[in-house]
Amino acid sequence: MSTATTTNVAEPITAETILRLFPDIDTRSDALEGHDEEQIRLMDEVCIVTDQNDLPIGTASKKLCHLMTNIDKGLLHRAFSVFLFNDKNELLLQQRATEKITFPDMWTNTCCSHPLNLANETGSTLPDAIAGVKNAARRKLDHELGIKQEQVPFEDFRFLTRIHYKAPSDGKWGEHEIDYILFIKANPEVNANLNEVQATQWVSAEKLKEMFKDPSLKFTPWFKLICESMLFEWWASLDNGLEKYTDEQEIRRML
């Protein structure tokens, strides 16, 4: 796993300085040349830019947020990671599609994405932000995995904590996120969008540990961070005692 370091930003990142500090690039530029057209289109989605304490300070395109040149200047955005378990307490994994611009072909948790600058996905207080990421999670579970919203009710999501991490993808692209961790138990029908997801698999904790030993399998950095820190402890408490891990107020720094 790559060692990440924090970078001091000479000028505070505010709504007024974002566009000057992080000038956007055209979608037809070299940074996106040769990539899948649908994935290029999705790079124009508008993410929520935050300060180090997860306070929204502006918005920026998904493309701008994921360029390492901007990440290295300190650009930080809000994200979420869903861990969906069935009634056997097996976790649904996905393998990201080859078409993905960041971290293609890697195995990861059920769904990882971003709340957008939409009325029901934003929030400045933690309760509002949690509600926003739950709405975003339901939207993206449908988009990526064909899991209909009625199969994953809003009230069934459990918020655990937030992690702040930074990870490069290929030198040009990467992640720098405040990532909200959401658990949910459900038994949905899965109909993966092959432009997003090339494979899915239900796994036990023991099976996942075996997968990590297989050098032919690659995993996203945020998933590895979560697994190496708290996932298996949380998983063991899924039906008894998870409450002591939910609604954590402090951000876990994993830089």
PDB file of C-alpha atoms in Angstrom:
ATOM      1  CA  MET A   1       0.000   0.000   0.000  1.00  0.00           C
ATOM      2  CA  SER A   2       1.378   3.406  -0.938  1.00  0.00           C
ATOM      3  CA  THR A   3       2.409   5.775   1.812  1.00  0.00           C
ATOM      4  CA  ALA A   4       0.546   9.061   1.495  1.00  0.00           C
ATOM      5  CA  THR A   5       1.689  12.389   2.845  1.00  0.00           C
ATOM      6  CA  THR A   6      -0.231  15.562   3.467  1.00  0.00           C
ATOM      7  CA  THR A   7       0.596  18.710   1.527  1.00  0.00           C
ATOM      8  CA  ASN A   8       0.349  22.187   2.966  1.00  0.00           C
ATOM      9  CA  VAL A   9      -1.853  24.535   0.967  1.00  0.00           C
ATOM     10  CA  ALA A  10      -0.409  28.023   0.762  1.00  0.00           C
ATOM     11  CA  GLU A  11      -3.814  29.645   0.398  1.00  0.00           C
ATOM     12  CA  PRO A  12      -7.011  28.567   2.209  1.00  0.00           C
ATOM     13  CA  ILE A  13      -9.438  26.669  -0.021  1.00  0.00           C
ATOM     14  CA  THR A  14     -12.712  28.602  -0.078  1.00  0.00           C
ATOM     15  CA  ALA A  15     -15.631  28.826  -2.479  1.00  0.00           C
ATOM     16  CA  GLU A  16     -14.006  31.983  -3.870  1.00  0.00           C
ATOM     17  CA  THR A  17     -10.549  30.486  -4.444  1.00  0.00           C
ATOM     18  CA  ILE A  18     -11.415  26.985  -5.698  1.00  0.00           C
ATOM     19  CA  LEU A  19     -11.580  27.812  -9.391  1.00  0.00           C
ATOM     20  CA  ARG A  20      -8.370  29.840  -9.268  1.00  0.00           C
ATOM     21  CA  LEU A  21      -6.446  27.288  -7.198  1.00  0.00           C
ATOM     22  CA  PHE A  22      -7.748  24.328  -9.188  1.00  0.00           C
ATOM     23  CA  PRO A  23      -8.352  25.377 -12.797  1.00  0.00           C
ATOM     24  CA  ASP A  24     -10.510  22.837 -14.570  1.00  0.00           C
ATOM     25  CA  ILE A  25      -9.509  21.034 -17.746  1.00  0.00           C
ATOM     26  CA  ASP A  26     -11.614  20.521 -20.840  1.00  0.00           C
ATOM     27  CA  THR A  27     -13.186  17.072 -21.155  1.00  0.00           C
ATOM     28  CA  ARG A  28     -11.575  16.798 -24.604  1.00  0.00           C
ATOM     29  CA  SER A  29      -8.056  17.269 -23.233  1.00  0.00           C
ATOM     30  CA  ASP A  30      -5.293  14.680 -22.994  1.00  0.00           C
ATOM     31  CA  ALA A  31      -6.222  13.748 -19.433  1.00  0.00           C
ATOM     32  CA  LEU A  32      -9.333  11.925 -20.676  1.00  0.00           C
ATOM     33  CA  GLU A  33      -8.129  10.885 -24.109  1.00  0.00           C
ATOM     34  CA  GLY A  34      -8.846   7.254 -24.939  1.00  0.00           C
ATOM     35  CA  HIS A  35     -11.257   6.667 -22.057  1.00  0.00           C
ATOM     36  CA  ASP A  36     -14.801   5.338 -22.293  1.00  0.00           C
ATOM     37  CA  GLU A  37     -17.326   7.997 -23.421  1.00  0.00           C
ATOM     38  CA  GLU A  38     -19.828   7.280 -20.634  1.00  0.00           C
ATOM     39  CA  GLN A  39     -17.120   7.441 -17.981  1.00  0.00           C
ATOM     40  CA  ILE A  40     -15.906  10.742 -19.448  1.00  0.00           C
ATOM     41  CA  ARG A  41     -19.473  12.090 -19.222  1.00  0.00           C
ATOM     42  CA  LEU A  42     -19.684  11.083 -15.558  1.00  0.00           C
ATOM     43  CA  MET A  43     -16.520  13.074 -14.883  1.00  0.00           C
ATOM     44  CA  ASP A  44     -18.627  16.219 -15.280  1.00  0.00           C
ATOM     45  CA  GLU A  45     -20.734  15.374 -12.218  1.00  0.00           C
ATOM     46  CA  VAL A  46     -20.421  18.018  -9.490  1.00  0.00           C
ATOM     47  CA  CYS A  47     -18.882  16.853  -6.209  1.00  0.00           C
ATOM     48  CA  ILE A  48     -18.943  18.540  -2.797  1.00  0.00           C
ATOM     49  CA  VAL A  49     -15.581  20.122  -1.911  1.00  0.00           C
ATOM     50  CA  THR A  50     -14.853  20.261   1.826  1.00  0.00           C
ATOM     51  CA  ASP A  51     -12.245  21.544   4.209  1.00  0.00           C
ATOM     52  CA  GLN A  52     -10.231  19.190   6.444  1.00  0.00           C
ATOM     53  CA  ASN A  53     -13.143  19.043   8.908  1.00  0.00           C
ATOM     54  CA  ASP A  54     -15.721  18.043   6.273  1.00  0.00           C
ATOM     55  CA  LEU A  55     -17.352  21.466   6.106  1.00  0.00           C
ATOM     56  CA  PRO A  56     -18.575  22.133   2.542  1.00  0.00           C
ATOM     57  CA  ILE A  57     -16.704  25.076   1.030  1.00  0.00           C
ATOM     58  CA  GLY A  58     -17.670  24.779  -2.620  1.00  0.00           C
ATOM     59  CA  THR A  59     -18.168  22.406  -5.527  1.00  0.00           C
ATOM     60  CA  ALA A  60     -16.018  21.049  -8.338  1.00  0.00           C
ATOM     61  CA  SER A  61     -16.353  18.523 -11.137  1.00  0.00           C
ATOM     62  CA  LYS A  62     -15.553  14.892 -10.474  1.00  0.00           C
ATOM     63  CA  LYS A  63     -12.757  15.248 -13.011  1.00  0.00           C
ATOM     64  CA  LEU A  64     -11.200  18.205 -11.217  1.00  0.00           C
ATOM     65  CA  CYS A  65     -11.474  16.440  -7.842  1.00  0.00           C
ATOM     66  CA  HIS A  66      -9.652  13.335  -9.078  1.00  0.00           C
ATOM     67  CA  LEU A  67      -6.680  14.893 -10.871  1.00  0.00           C
ATOM     68  CA  MET A  68      -3.520  14.270  -8.822  1.00  0.00           C
ATOM     69  CA  THR A  69      -2.242  17.757  -9.700  1.00  0.00           C
ATOM     70  CA  ASN A  70      -5.234  19.162  -7.764  1.00  0.00           C
ATOM     71  CA  ILE A  71      -5.147  16.518  -5.021  1.00  0.00           C
ATOM     72  CA  ASP A  72      -1.516  17.348  -4.325  1.00  0.00           C
ATOM     73  CA  LYS A  73      -2.595  20.972  -3.782  1.00  0.00           C
ATOM     74  CA  GLY A  74      -5.073  19.813  -1.140  1.00  0.00           C
ATOM     75  CA  LEU A  75      -8.386  19.544  -3.000  1.00  0.00           C
ATOM     76  CA  LEU A  76     -10.649  17.336  -0.866  1.00  0.00           C
ATOM     77  CA  HIS A  77     -14.180  16.069  -1.532  1.00  0.00           C
ATOM     78  CA  ARG A  78     -16.933  14.067   0.188  1.00  0.00           C
ATOM     79  CA  ALA A  79     -17.571  10.407  -0.631  1.00  0.00           C
ATOM     80  CA  PHE A  80     -19.248   7.281   0.733  1.00  0.00           C
ATOM     81  CA  SER A  81     -18.570   3.550   0.891  1.00  0.00           C
ATOM     82  CA  VAL A  82     -21.483   1.110   1.215  1.00  0.00           C
ATOM     83  CA  PHE A  83     -21.043  -2.337   2.748  1.00  0.00           C
ATOM     84  CA  LEU A  84     -24.123  -4.415   1.948  1.00  0.00           C
ATOM     85  CA  PHE A  85     -24.570  -7.738   3.778  1.00  0.00           C
ATOM     86  CA  ASN A  86     -27.161 -10.449   3.099  1.00  0.00           C
ATOM     87  CA  ASP A  87     -29.031 -12.511   5.689  1.00  0.00           C
ATOM     88  CA  LYS A  88     -26.039 -14.903   5.836  1.00  0.00           C
ATOM     89  CA  ASN A  89     -23.876 -11.905   6.815  1.00  0.00           C
ATOM     90  CA  GLU A  90     -21.984 -12.236   3.549  1.00  0.00           C
ATOM     91  CA  LEU A  91     -20.627  -9.006   2.062  1.00  0.00           C
ATOM     92  CA  LEU A  92     -21.364  -8.082  -1.542  1.00  0.00           C
ATOM     93  CA  LEU A  93     -18.147  -7.174  -3.374  1.00  0.00           C
ATOM     94  CA  GLN A  94     -17.837  -5.653  -6.814  1.00  0.00           C
ATOM     95  CA  GLN A  95     -14.997  -5.678  -9.309  1.00  0.00           C
ATOM     96  CA  ARG A  96     -14.772  -2.295 -10.980  1.00  0.00           C
ATOM     97  CA  ALA A  97     -15.160  -2.258 -14.751  1.00  0.00           C
ATOM     98  CA  THR A  98     -12.185  -1.931 -17.066  1.00  0.00           C
ATOM     99  CA  GLU A  99     -13.835   1.237 -18.400  1.00  0.00           C
ATOM    100  CA  LYS A 100     -13.464   3.033 -15.049  1.00  0.00           C
ATOM    101  CA  ILE A 101     -11.005   5.924 -15.227  1.00  0.00           C
ATOM    102  CA  THR A 102      -9.837   5.532 -11.627  1.00  0.00           C
ATOM    103  CA  PHE A 103      -8.880   2.166 -10.125  1.00  0.00           C
ATOM    104  CA  PRO A 104     -10.159  -0.002 -13.024  1.00  0.00           C
ATOM    105  CA  ASP A 105     -10.468  -3.799 -12.579  1.00  0.00           C
ATOM    106  CA  MET A 106      -9.989  -3.625  -8.810  1.00  0.00           C
ATOM    107  CA  TRP A 107     -12.152  -5.414  -6.253  1.00  0.00           C
ATOM    108  CA  THR A 108     -13.843  -3.262  -3.660  1.00  0.00           C
ATOM    109  CA  ASN A 109     -16.790  -3.003  -1.290  1.00  0.00           C
ATOM    110  CA  THR A 110     -20.378  -2.998  -2.532  1.00  0.00           C
ATOM    111  CA  CYS A 111     -20.530   0.582  -3.790  1.00  0.00           C
ATOM    112  CA  CYS A 112     -18.170   3.564  -3.550  1.00  0.00           C
ATOM    113  CA  SER A 113     -19.083   6.950  -4.934  1.00  0.00           C
ATOM    114  CA  HIS A 114     -19.894  10.577  -4.118  1.00  0.00           C
ATOM    115  CA  PRO A 115     -22.835  12.640  -2.964  1.00  0.00           C
ATOM    116  CA  LEU A 116     -23.383  15.320  -5.583  1.00  0.00           C
ATOM    117  CA  ASN A 117     -24.364  18.962  -5.435  1.00  0.00           C
ATOM    118  CA  LEU A 118     -28.047  18.020  -5.329  1.00  0.00           C
ATOM    119  CA  ALA A 119     -30.611  19.318  -2.851  1.00  0.00           C
ATOM    120  CA  ASN A 120     -31.073  15.941  -1.139  1.00  0.00           C
ATOM    121  CA  GLU A 121     -27.372  14.953  -1.075  1.00  0.00           C
ATOM    122  CA  THR A 122     -25.673  17.977   0.497  1.00  0.00           C
ATOM    123  CA  GLY A 123     -25.364  18.963   4.144  1.00  0.00           C
ATOM    124  CA  SER A 124     -23.250  21.204   6.378  1.00  0.00           C
ATOM    125  CA  THR A 125     -24.091  19.541   9.697  1.00  0.00           C
ATOM    126  CA  LEU A 126     -23.195  15.903  10.302  1.00  0.00           C
ATOM    127  CA  PRO A 127     -26.840  14.700  10.511  1.00  0.00           C
ATOM    128  CA  ASP A 128     -27.675  16.458   7.236  1.00  0.00           C
ATOM    129  CA  ALA A 129     -24.515  15.146   5.585  1.00  0.00           C
ATOM    130  CA  ILE A 130     -25.324  11.585   6.707  1.00  0.00           C
ATOM    131  CA  ALA A 131     -28.816  11.898   5.240  1.00  0.00           C
ATOM    132  CA  GLY A 132     -27.275  13.219   2.021  1.00  0.00           C
ATOM    133  CA  VAL A 133     -24.844  10.333   1.617  1.00  0.00           C
ATOM    134  CA  LYS A 134     -27.617   7.809   2.325  1.00  0.00           C
ATOM    135  CA  ASN A 135     -29.661   9.327  -0.509  1.00  0.00           C
ATOM    136  CA  ALA A 136     -26.593   9.259  -2.752  1.00  0.00           C
ATOM    137  CA  ALA A 137     -25.907   5.636  -1.809  1.00  0.00           C
ATOM    138  CA  ARG A 138     -29.406   4.558  -2.848  1.00  0.00           C
ATOM    139  CA  ARG A 139     -29.002   6.398  -6.167  1.00  0.00           C
ATOM    140  CA  LYS A 140     -25.640   4.787  -6.926  1.00  0.00           C
ATOM    141  CA  LEU A 141     -26.610   1.261  -5.842  1.00  0.00           C
ATOM    142  CA  ASP A 142     -29.263   1.447  -8.547  1.00  0.00           C
ATOM    143  CA  HIS A 143     -26.907   2.970 -11.113  1.00  0.00           C
ATOM    144  CA  GLU A 144     -24.010   0.571 -10.556  1.00  0.00           C
ATOM    145  CA  LEU A 145     -25.697  -2.649  -9.442  1.00  0.00           C
ATOM    146  CA  GLY A 146     -29.330  -2.326 -10.478  1.00  0.00           C
ATOM    147  CA  ILE A 147     -30.410  -2.523  -6.819  1.00  0.00           C
ATOM    148  CA  LYS A 148     -33.738  -0.730  -6.657  1.00  0.00           C
ATOM    149  CA  GLN A 149     -34.266   1.827  -3.938  1.00  0.00           C
ATOM    150  CA  GLU A 150     -37.203  -0.021  -2.416  1.00  0.00           C
ATOM    151  CA  GLN A 151     -34.815  -2.910  -1.686  1.00  0.00           C
ATOM    152  CA  VAL A 152     -32.484  -0.649   0.325  1.00  0.00           C
ATOM    153  CA  PRO A 153     -34.698   1.637   2.439  1.00  0.00           C
ATOM    154  CA  PHE A 154     -33.185   4.880   3.681  1.00  0.00           C
ATOM    155  CA  GLU A 155     -33.834   3.987   7.316  1.00  0.00           C
ATOM    156  CA  ASP A 156     -31.951   0.668   7.053  1.00  0.00           C
ATOM    157  CA  PHE A 157     -28.572   2.298   6.421  1.00  0.00           C
ATOM    158  CA  ARG A 158     -26.281   2.561   9.447  1.00  0.00           C
ATOM    159  CA  PHE A 159     -23.637   5.277   9.536  1.00  0.00           C
ATOM    160  CA  LEU A 160     -20.438   4.177  11.274  1.00  0.00           C
ATOM    161  CA  THR A 161     -17.697   6.748  10.773  1.00  0.00           C
ATOM    162  CA  ARG A 162     -15.784   8.949   8.322  1.00  0.00           C
ATOM    163  CA  ILE A 163     -12.269   8.302   7.067  1.00  0.00           C
ATOM    164  CA  HIS A 164      -9.955  10.888   5.525  1.00  0.00           C
ATOM    165  CA  TYR A 165      -7.525   9.252   3.107  1.00  0.00           C
ATOM    166  CA  LYS A 166      -5.481  10.016   0.013  1.00  0.00           C
ATOM    167  CA  ALA A 167      -4.417   7.531  -2.673  1.00  0.00           C
ATOM    168  CA  PRO A 168      -3.023   7.757  -6.220  1.00  0.00           C
ATOM    169  CA  SER A 169      -4.499   5.609  -8.998  1.00  0.00           C
ATOM    170  CA  ASP A 170      -2.156   5.799 -11.999  1.00  0.00           C
ATOM    171  CA  GLY A 171      -0.133   8.950 -11.447  1.00  0.00           C
ATOM    172  CA  LYS A 172      -2.622  11.137 -13.309  1.00  0.00           C
ATOM    173  CA  TRP A 173      -5.733  10.285 -11.285  1.00  0.00           C
ATOM    174  CA  GLY A 174      -6.356   9.557  -7.616  1.00  0.00           C
ATOM    175  CA  GLU A 175      -8.559  10.031  -4.561  1.00  0.00           C
ATOM    176  CA  HIS A 176      -8.563  12.467  -1.654  1.00  0.00           C
ATOM    177  CA  GLU A 177     -11.781  12.015   0.272  1.00  0.00           C
ATOM    178  CA  ILE A 178     -13.749  12.289   3.461  1.00  0.00           C
ATOM    179  CA  ASP A 179     -15.408   8.883   3.087  1.00  0.00           C
ATOM    180  CA  TYR A 180     -18.637   8.057   4.964  1.00  0.00           C
ATOM    181  CA  ILE A 181     -18.900   4.367   5.911  1.00  0.00           C
ATOM    182  CA  LEU A 182     -22.427   2.942   5.590  1.00  0.00           C
ATOM    183  CA  PHE A 183     -23.590  -0.571   6.530  1.00  0.00           C
ATOM    184  CA  ILE A 184     -26.878  -2.121   5.424  1.00  0.00           C
ATOM    185  CA  LYS A 185     -28.397  -5.609   5.565  1.00  0.00           C
ATOM    186  CA  ALA A 186     -30.568  -6.591   2.598  1.00  0.00           C
ATOM    187  CA  ASN A 187     -31.155  -9.372   0.097  1.00  0.00           C
ATOM    188  CA  PRO A 188     -31.474  -7.438  -3.145  1.00  0.00           C
ATOM    189  CA  GLU A 189     -31.623  -8.532  -6.733  1.00  0.00           C
ATOM    190  CA  VAL A 190     -28.372  -7.533  -8.412  1.00  0.00           C
ATOM    191  CA  ASN A 191     -28.261  -6.556 -12.080  1.00  0.00           C
ATOM    192  CA  ALA A 192     -24.858  -4.958 -12.582  1.00  0.00           C
ATOM    193  CA  ASN A 193     -24.263  -2.092 -15.006  1.00  0.00           C
ATOM    194  CA  LEU A 194     -21.328  -3.535 -16.967  1.00  0.00           C
ATOM    195  CA  ASN A 195     -19.971  -0.066 -17.724  1.00  0.00           C
ATOM    196  CA  GLU A 196     -19.443   0.272 -13.963  1.00  0.00           C
ATOM    197  CA  VAL A 197     -19.058  -3.264 -12.607  1.00  0.00           C
ATOM    198  CA  GLN A 198     -17.601  -6.310 -14.351  1.00  0.00           C
ATOM    199  CA  ALA A 199     -18.245  -8.879 -11.598  1.00  0.00           C
ATOM    200  CA  THR A 200     -19.845  -9.289  -8.175  1.00  0.00           C
ATOM    201  CA  GLN A 201     -19.348 -11.823  -5.408  1.00  0.00           C
ATOM    202  CA  TRP A 202     -20.875 -12.528  -1.998  1.00  0.00           C
ATOM    203  CA  VAL A 203     -18.137 -13.376   0.516  1.00  0.00           C
ATOM    204  CA  SER A 204     -17.786 -14.369   4.144  1.00  0.00           C
ATOM    205  CA  ALA A 205     -15.140 -12.700   6.290  1.00  0.00           C
ATOM    206  CA  GLU A 206     -12.985 -15.816   5.943  1.00  0.00           C
ATOM    207  CA  LYS A 207     -13.348 -15.818   2.150  1.00  0.00           C
ATOM    208  CA  LEU A 208     -12.355 -12.156   1.932  1.00  0.00           C
ATOM    209  CA  LYS A 209      -9.235 -12.788   4.018  1.00  0.00           C
ATOM    210  CA  GLU A 210      -8.305 -15.578   1.591  1.00  0.00           C
ATOM    211  CA  MET A 211      -8.831 -13.250  -1.365  1.00  0.00           C
ATOM    212  CA  PHE A 212      -6.370 -10.773   0.145  1.00  0.00           C
ATOM    213  CA  LYS A 213      -3.711 -13.516   0.054  1.00  0.00           C
ATOM    214  CA  ASP A 214      -4.141 -13.997  -3.705  1.00  0.00           C
ATOM    215  CA  PRO A 215      -1.515 -11.851  -5.489  1.00  0.00           C
ATOM    216  CA  SER A 216      -3.517 -11.934  -8.722  1.00  0.00           C
ATOM    217  CA  LEU A 217      -6.339  -9.916  -7.137  1.00  0.00           C
ATOM    218  CA  LYS A 218      -6.106  -6.138  -6.767  1.00  0.00           C
ATOM    219  CA  PHE A 219      -8.127  -4.099  -4.275  1.00  0.00           C
ATOM    220  CA  THR A 220      -8.964  -0.406  -4.046  1.00  0.00           C
ATOM    221  CA  PRO A 221      -6.873   1.502  -1.491  1.00  0.00           C
ATOM    222  CA  TRP A 222      -9.842   2.736   0.550  1.00  0.00           C
ATOM    223  CA  PHE A 223     -11.211  -0.805   0.836  1.00  0.00           C
ATOM    224  CA  LYS A 224      -7.824  -2.093   2.009  1.00  0.00           C
ATOM    225  CA  LEU A 225      -7.566   0.727   4.561  1.00  0.00           C
ATOM    226  CA  ILE A 226     -11.006  -0.070   5.985  1.00  0.00           C
ATOM    227  CA  CYS A 227     -10.311  -3.818   6.037  1.00  0.00           C
ATOM    228  CA  GLU A 228      -6.928  -3.376   7.705  1.00  0.00           C
ATOM    229  CA  SER A 229      -8.364  -1.136  10.402  1.00  0.00           C
ATOM    230  CA  MET A 230     -11.900  -1.952  11.547  1.00  0.00           C
ATOM    231  CA  LEU A 231     -13.967  -3.903   9.014  1.00  0.00           C
ATOM    232  CA  PHE A 232     -13.632  -7.377  10.477  1.00  0.00           C
ATOM    233  CA  GLU A 233     -14.368  -6.124  14.004  1.00  0.00           C
ATOM    234  CA  TRP A 234     -17.452  -4.294  12.738  1.00  0.00           C
ATOM    235  CA  TRP A 235     -18.486  -7.343  10.717  1.00  0.00           C
ATOM    236  CA  ALA A 236     -18.295  -9.627  13.761  1.00  0.00           C
ATOM    237  CA  SER A 237     -20.704  -7.282  15.568  1.00  0.00           C
ATOM    238  CA  LEU A 238     -23.146  -6.980  12.681  1.00  0.00           C
ATOM    239  CA  ASP A 239     -26.035  -8.658  14.525  1.00  0.00           C
ATOM    240  CA  ASN A 240     -24.981  -7.981  18.096  1.00  0.00           C
ATOM    241  CA  GLY A 241     -23.223  -4.872  19.312  1.00  0.00           C
ATOM    242  CA  LEU A 242     -22.812  -2.812  16.134  1.00  0.00           C
ATOM    243  CA  GLU A 243     -24.379   0.141  17.974  1.00  0.00           C
ATOM    244  CA  LYS A 244     -21.137   0.851  19.809  1.00  0.00           C
ATOM    245  CA  TYR A 245     -19.450   1.534  16.470  1.00  0.00           C
ATOM    246  CA  THR A 246     -22.148   3.690  14.859  1.00  0.00           C
ATOM    247  CA  ASP A 247     -22.507   7.467  14.614  1.00  0.00           C
ATOM    248  CA  GLU A 248     -18.866   8.239  15.345  1.00  0.00           C
ATOM    249  CA  GLN A 249     -18.370  11.993  15.491  1.00  0.00           C
ATOM    250  CA  GLU A 250     -14.627  12.262  14.912  1.00  0.00           C
ATOM    251  CA  ILE A 251     -13.031  11.821  11.487  1.00  0.00           C
ATOM    252  CA  ARG A 252     -10.490   8.998  11.291  1.00  0.00           C
ATOM    253  CA  ARG A 253      -7.327  10.310   9.631  1.00  0.00           C
ATOM    254  CA  MET A 254      -5.653   7.619   7.505  1.00  0.00           C
ATOM    255  CA  LEU A 255      -3.107   9.699   5.613  1.00  0.00           C
TER     256      LEU A 255
END
